[in-house]
Structure formats: structure tokens, C-alpha cells
Amino acid sequence: MTPQTPVDVTALVQAMTLDEKLSFVHGSDDPEALGQSGYIPGVPRLGIPELRLTDGPAGVRMKRKTTTALPAPIALSCAFDDELAARYGEYLGHEARAKRQDVLIGPMLNVLRQPFGGRNFELYGEDPLLVTAIGTAVVNGIQSQGVIAMPKHFAANNQEENRMTVDTVVDERTLREIEFPAFEAAVRAGAGAFMGATNGVNGHPSCQNETLLTTVLRDEWGFEGWVMSDWDAVHDTAAIEAGLDQEMPDGAHLGEPLREAIAEGRIDEAVLDRAVARIVGQMARFGLIGDDTPRPETTRDAERGRALALEVATAGSVLLHNPRGVLPLSADKLTEPGPAAHGLAVIGRPAAVPKTAGVGSALVVPEHAATPLDVLRTRLGDDAVEFRIGEDPAGRPIPESALVPAFREGEVPAGPSTEPDYFYEGELTIETEGRYRIAVTALGGYAAIDLEGHPRVFAGSSFGDTAGLTVDLLPGTYKLVLSALPMPNNPVHLTLGWVTPQQAQADIDEAAEAARGARAAIVFAYDELAELIDRPALALPGLQDTLISAVAKANPNTVVVLNTGSSPTMPWLDDVAAVLDVWYPGEAGAEATDALLFGDANPSGKLTQSFPVDADHTSVAGDPLRYPGVDGRVEYQEGIFVGYRWHDEHAVAPLFPFGHGLSYTTFGYEDLRLTARGRELKVTCTLRNTGERAGRETVQVYLGSSPDVPAPQAPKALAGYATAHLEPGATTTVDIVLDARRFEYWNTDTGTWTVAAGPRTVSVGRSSADLPLTATVHVDPAGTVSP
Ligand code: BGC
């Protein structure tokens, strides 16, 4: 990473013209159109190359080119495995290099504050210690490959609703204890760049927030890299004075307006020089500048990517519910001769169209992702598996009797347009009142549906290929417009479909019928998390709850496989035999799901977010000021009580607690020992595999509050964890060291970290709600811990 000849950054900046300097502080179009998100042209005459910046947190996103689709970050976090996270980061860095990219825009280090967040799948969960550990490992992994990591979005970027304008009102302690730790750790790890957020924090937009970008980030934490804006998150040229260094996607403010401000003496050119030096400084640090340090070419290792995707999907999936031990399934039992018409009923669109990823700038399109249906058929034989869609988001063709003129599926040719080209306009006639779904599938480009009286919906590679509206319609005629936006090098292929209320019921009835005749049924259910849009409700979208209930009624051995990015409500939980959440599992999700369902792999993921019972039982319920905000302002009234901290503090039981995850074996916890090491504490216990299968367990340590400290504290907070793999009957000793920061809180009176002295409970176990071992330690005001 270190160049052979030190680069004199100051001299380079001095040698640049004003135009050259300006070209660094905002994005431009890549003349090679490689398909990444950001591009800076460089100054070839000074030996400074171009700089390419690619999204993102779940794989290297080269729009319209296939790359490795890793499981969503939320899945990675559920493995509770720092070493796996490091390899995930390494792979991102490696593939970025192979795609000629210099900066990986990610990881996303915000904390999962509330369950509606459209980007919750891009996060590492609700606990700051875990987000910090996984995030740091990913940053280090990316940068180990000579690629600059760009953690995002600094700061308090916790919702998509009004994301460009909302001002987050949050107290200092909550920032320090919940939102900041992962970013602070990323600075310590040497992250070369940061991305600012679209939202404001305490009255100032994040990308022009001097407190965030200068006082905290640079003066306190010592950050030496550069800060780039999120897309369109800069409001005026003053951003550069506040500490922002680069605007994306273009120079709306830090281009011509900045040039004018400098010419008129409103902004000192030295401020521009400072920003350029920060960017060039990191380019030099990462060996991007200098003839004597050619970077070795790397080639993509798709096979390694696929193996890693499989490993993460397997380790991160969480078995939520399995009370009768219906899982793992037995292929022999499902296929043995008998009265059932077929062995397994497989239901739900994600069984046939794999839901590999969440939607938005983290969406990566893989070369290939098998369907769960095909993988299950390979295991059991075609005759043993019966598929029914059950609930159909893409819909069936709309007949000419209902849509005039008839819509013909077809292609809009490739072209350079940036505004949607008109494609189709017709009249939709509804005869029977009821709930209809109107959906467009746009392969290769983008499309939008405008149905009279309803908000526009988009489909396309950033939005998910299929998108639709589910609306209650009265009899009448509605104008329906479909517009398409092809890509410069790609036509867009469009299909339009609908689901009538009658069709919806028929689909559910057919699924239940298939389940009735089978030995077991698997319903693949999904949610649709997407950047730009928060979930309107916590329920699974569409009619999936009705579908699952109908199938569960028809077959007692109904297993629900969730492809979700966050926490759905489960009104049918007591009626189903098992629930396995495989998240958005990336390109090898089908294989991982199959291995877990049949016990080739033993589930070992643990939840990194609390699953609430319903929307009324979360920290943001009860007042729209908490979420989504009122008049452009959202108040973090819960303070430090985020996630399980809130459930504990208010004694509100979640549906599934943070840290929860079942296995096909069982683990016993014994013999807790505490060893003080100055201001640190070593926690030791014996872990025993008390079941009949090999399995992996995550041992979790939580630290209780101090009764002697006046400030509010979480009843317990995750303070450390470790994973162990054990054969049946085997035991191992697990050591977990709690660092000094665990025994401190942010003291708002002094503006410092302060020891929370007094007796503190140490609890150890398998989830935040199941902690069989406890002991007390004493912490003195100097921070010295004694058992
Ligand atoms: C997102 C960023 C992303 C950028 C570039 C923005 O809309 O908020 O996270 O890196 O787009 O794709």
C-alpha cells in the first residue's frame, strides 16, 4: 500500500490549475462508462490517474454487468463472525480491483434504529458493539486489497422516508454510544474516505455539518481521509468549508458555483486545496499515484466469490422457530412410498425467482443464481415436488377486455435518453371492486407505472426488476401509463401483468390444495426492502400472511423460509412448524437454504435485530415525531434505548429477541469464571454440545447497568461474543475479553467517556433473553475491574 517514492501531495496540489483542482471535488462522467457509481478524471499530466468509486456493501455493483452477489450485510452480521466479515471485505476489495475500481463505497455503518428502514438489509444490526466489530473487519478486508473503503452514511442515517430533507434531532450521548462507535472505529482502522448522509443532524445537513465533519471526525478522531457527499446531499458551496471534500454525483455546488465563490472571494482557494490534498493524499497512500508503483493486475475469482457467498448465507441464516423438530427435513421420509400424492409442496415466488438481494445502490446482479425449486427438485426428484406460486407479484397478462389498447410485451431499444421514453398508454377497466395488483417487469433497464390517482412506481435494476402497486379499486376506467428508460447499451424488455382479487384467491386455494396432498410444505416468503422507500408496514407484503395461514391449515408440517431484509410480523407463527430466515442470501442462497433445510448444514446464525411483535411494540411507536418525523424533523426520543435495550428497559417482549437463533443440536453453558485484567475483564465459560449433531454456537456476554450511576443505562448491553464449533458431546473453553470502553458511558456533563463504577452483572448465554450464567463484578471509579 505504501508507494516506493513518497508523493509530495502539497507540491502536486500547487502544480494544479484551478480547473484541475475543481475536477477532484465533484463527480464526472466516466468516459469509459464502466458502470460504477462515481468517477474523478485525475490529472494525467501530473501522473495522477482517474479515480473510480463503486457501490457497495453487498458486492461490487457495476450497473448492468454481472458480479458476485454476496448475501446482504444483515446476513453477514448474523454469523457473529469477525473473521468471516474480514474475508467478505477482502472479497469486495479483490473484486473491486478486478473491475478497475479504486474506492468501494461501503460498508454502511449506521445502526438499525427502527424496523421500517428501507435499507435495514444493508446494515449490521442494532447493537453498536457488533456493528463496530463487523464493520471494522469489512473495512480492513477491503483495504487489505489496496482499495479505499468508504464507510457511510455519516451520520444518523436511519430512515429512507424523507431522507433528503429530514433533520434528525438526537442527543449527544445517543450519538456517542449508539451511532458513532462504528464510524470512530473505522477511522482508527484507517478508512481512507467517508460518505456523508442525506439527512440533517441537529439542524444542519450532514454533508455541511461542521460539528460532524470537522469537530468530531477530524479534530477529535483524527481522520485524515476525505469525505464525499451522498448523491445530491450538498445544498450549497459552504459544504466545503464545513469539511466536505467531494460532491456527488456532479458539481451542482462544488463545480461552477464554487469557482464563482472563489473568484468573488467568498471562499478561500486554500479551502479547495485542502479538499484536493485530502483526496490526493489518500490516492498516494494507497499507491494509486507514482510511476514506480504499478498496481498488479488482479482478475476476478468468481469461484471464490461463490464459495464465500455460500458460506456466509449458510452461517448467517437464522432458524427462528422449530418447536416440534420438523426441521431438518428427511429426503427419505418425504419420498418414501405412501398415500401422499407427492412429497413436498413448494410455494411462493422466491422459490422460482430467487430473491438474492435488496434493492437500490446495494443491488448486485449475479451471473447465475439457482432457484430453490430446482435445487429441491434435484435433491428429491421432480415427481416429489409440487410447485404453486401462491402469491404472484409479477401478475398475469391483462386481457384485452380490461385494457385498451392491448398491451404487447416488448422491447424499447437501447438509447442515450435520460428521461423516460413514452412507451404505452391505455385505459384499464375494472368491473368488480376489490384489491388489484398492477405490476411491471423491466429487464435490462427501467420502467415506471402511472395509474391514475396513485403514486408512480419504478421497476428496474435499482428498484428490483418487478415492481407493482397493490390497490383497492372501484369499478370504473383508469388511465394507465407505462414509461420505459433503456440503458445506453441495453434495450429494456417490458412485461405488464395484473392479479385480480379472484386470481389472488385462486392462487391461494391452489397452494393450500397442493400442501394438503403433501407430507410437508415449504412457503418461501419475502419482503421488498428498497433504498428510497421505507416499509409501509411490518407485515409481509401482499397476501402472503393469508397464504401462509391457508397453507399451514392444510398441512401441519408447514415450514416458512423467509427472504427478508428485516423483521416481518408473523400472525401465523403458532400455526407453522418452522421458520428459517435466510435473508437476501446472494447468489448461492438456494444451495444454502437447501443444505439448512435438510440438515447438511446446521443453522447457527443469531438475530442482530429484535423482531417486534407488531408496529405498536417498538421504540418508535406512539408518536410520529419518533418516526417518520413531523414537518421534516424526527426526534430520537428513545435515546440510547435502541433495539433490545428498549425492549429490556420497558419490559416489552419481542417476537424474537436479539441474539436468538436455534440449532439442530443443543448447547450447555457451565462454569463461568471472571478474571480481572486492570480495566479489562476476561470472561471464561465451558460450552458443551449436549445434542446429537455437530454445530456452531455464538456465546454472548452482556453487561448490566450500574446502580451507582445517575444517568440512564441499558439494563444490559452486548459486551463481547465468540463462536465455537463443537462435535456432539464435545466441550470447549471459551474466553471473551471485555475492553475498558464496555465499563464506560458518555457523560454529557463533562463531554467525556466516564467509568460507570459500581457493581455490574455479567451474563453469558445463547441470546439476549436466555442467559444461563451470571456473576457480578465491581468496577471502581478509575475503571479497575474486580470479580
Ligand atoms: C446512496 C448511497 C450510494 C449512492 C451511489 C445513493 O443514493 O444513498 O449509499 O452509495 O447512491 O449509488
XYZ file of N, CA, C and O in Angstrom, residues 261 335 364 479 756:
20
model
N -17.540 31.367 -6.323
C -17.347 31.786 -4.925
C -15.876 32.101 -4.666
O -15.551 33.055 -3.945
N -39.932 -38.866 0.517
C -40.110 -39.565 -0.769
C -40.515 -41.029 -0.605
O -40.681 -41.724 -1.599
N -26.747 -6.093 -6.520
C -25.752 -6.652 -7.432
C -26.416 -7.794 -8.188
O -27.104 -8.619 -7.590
N -56.756 5.610 -16.251
C -55.672 5.776 -17.223
C -54.410 5.065 -16.693
O -54.054 5.222 -15.510
N -18.583 3.810 34.479
C -19.849 3.545 35.188
C -19.503 2.616 36.346
O -19.617 1.392 36.254
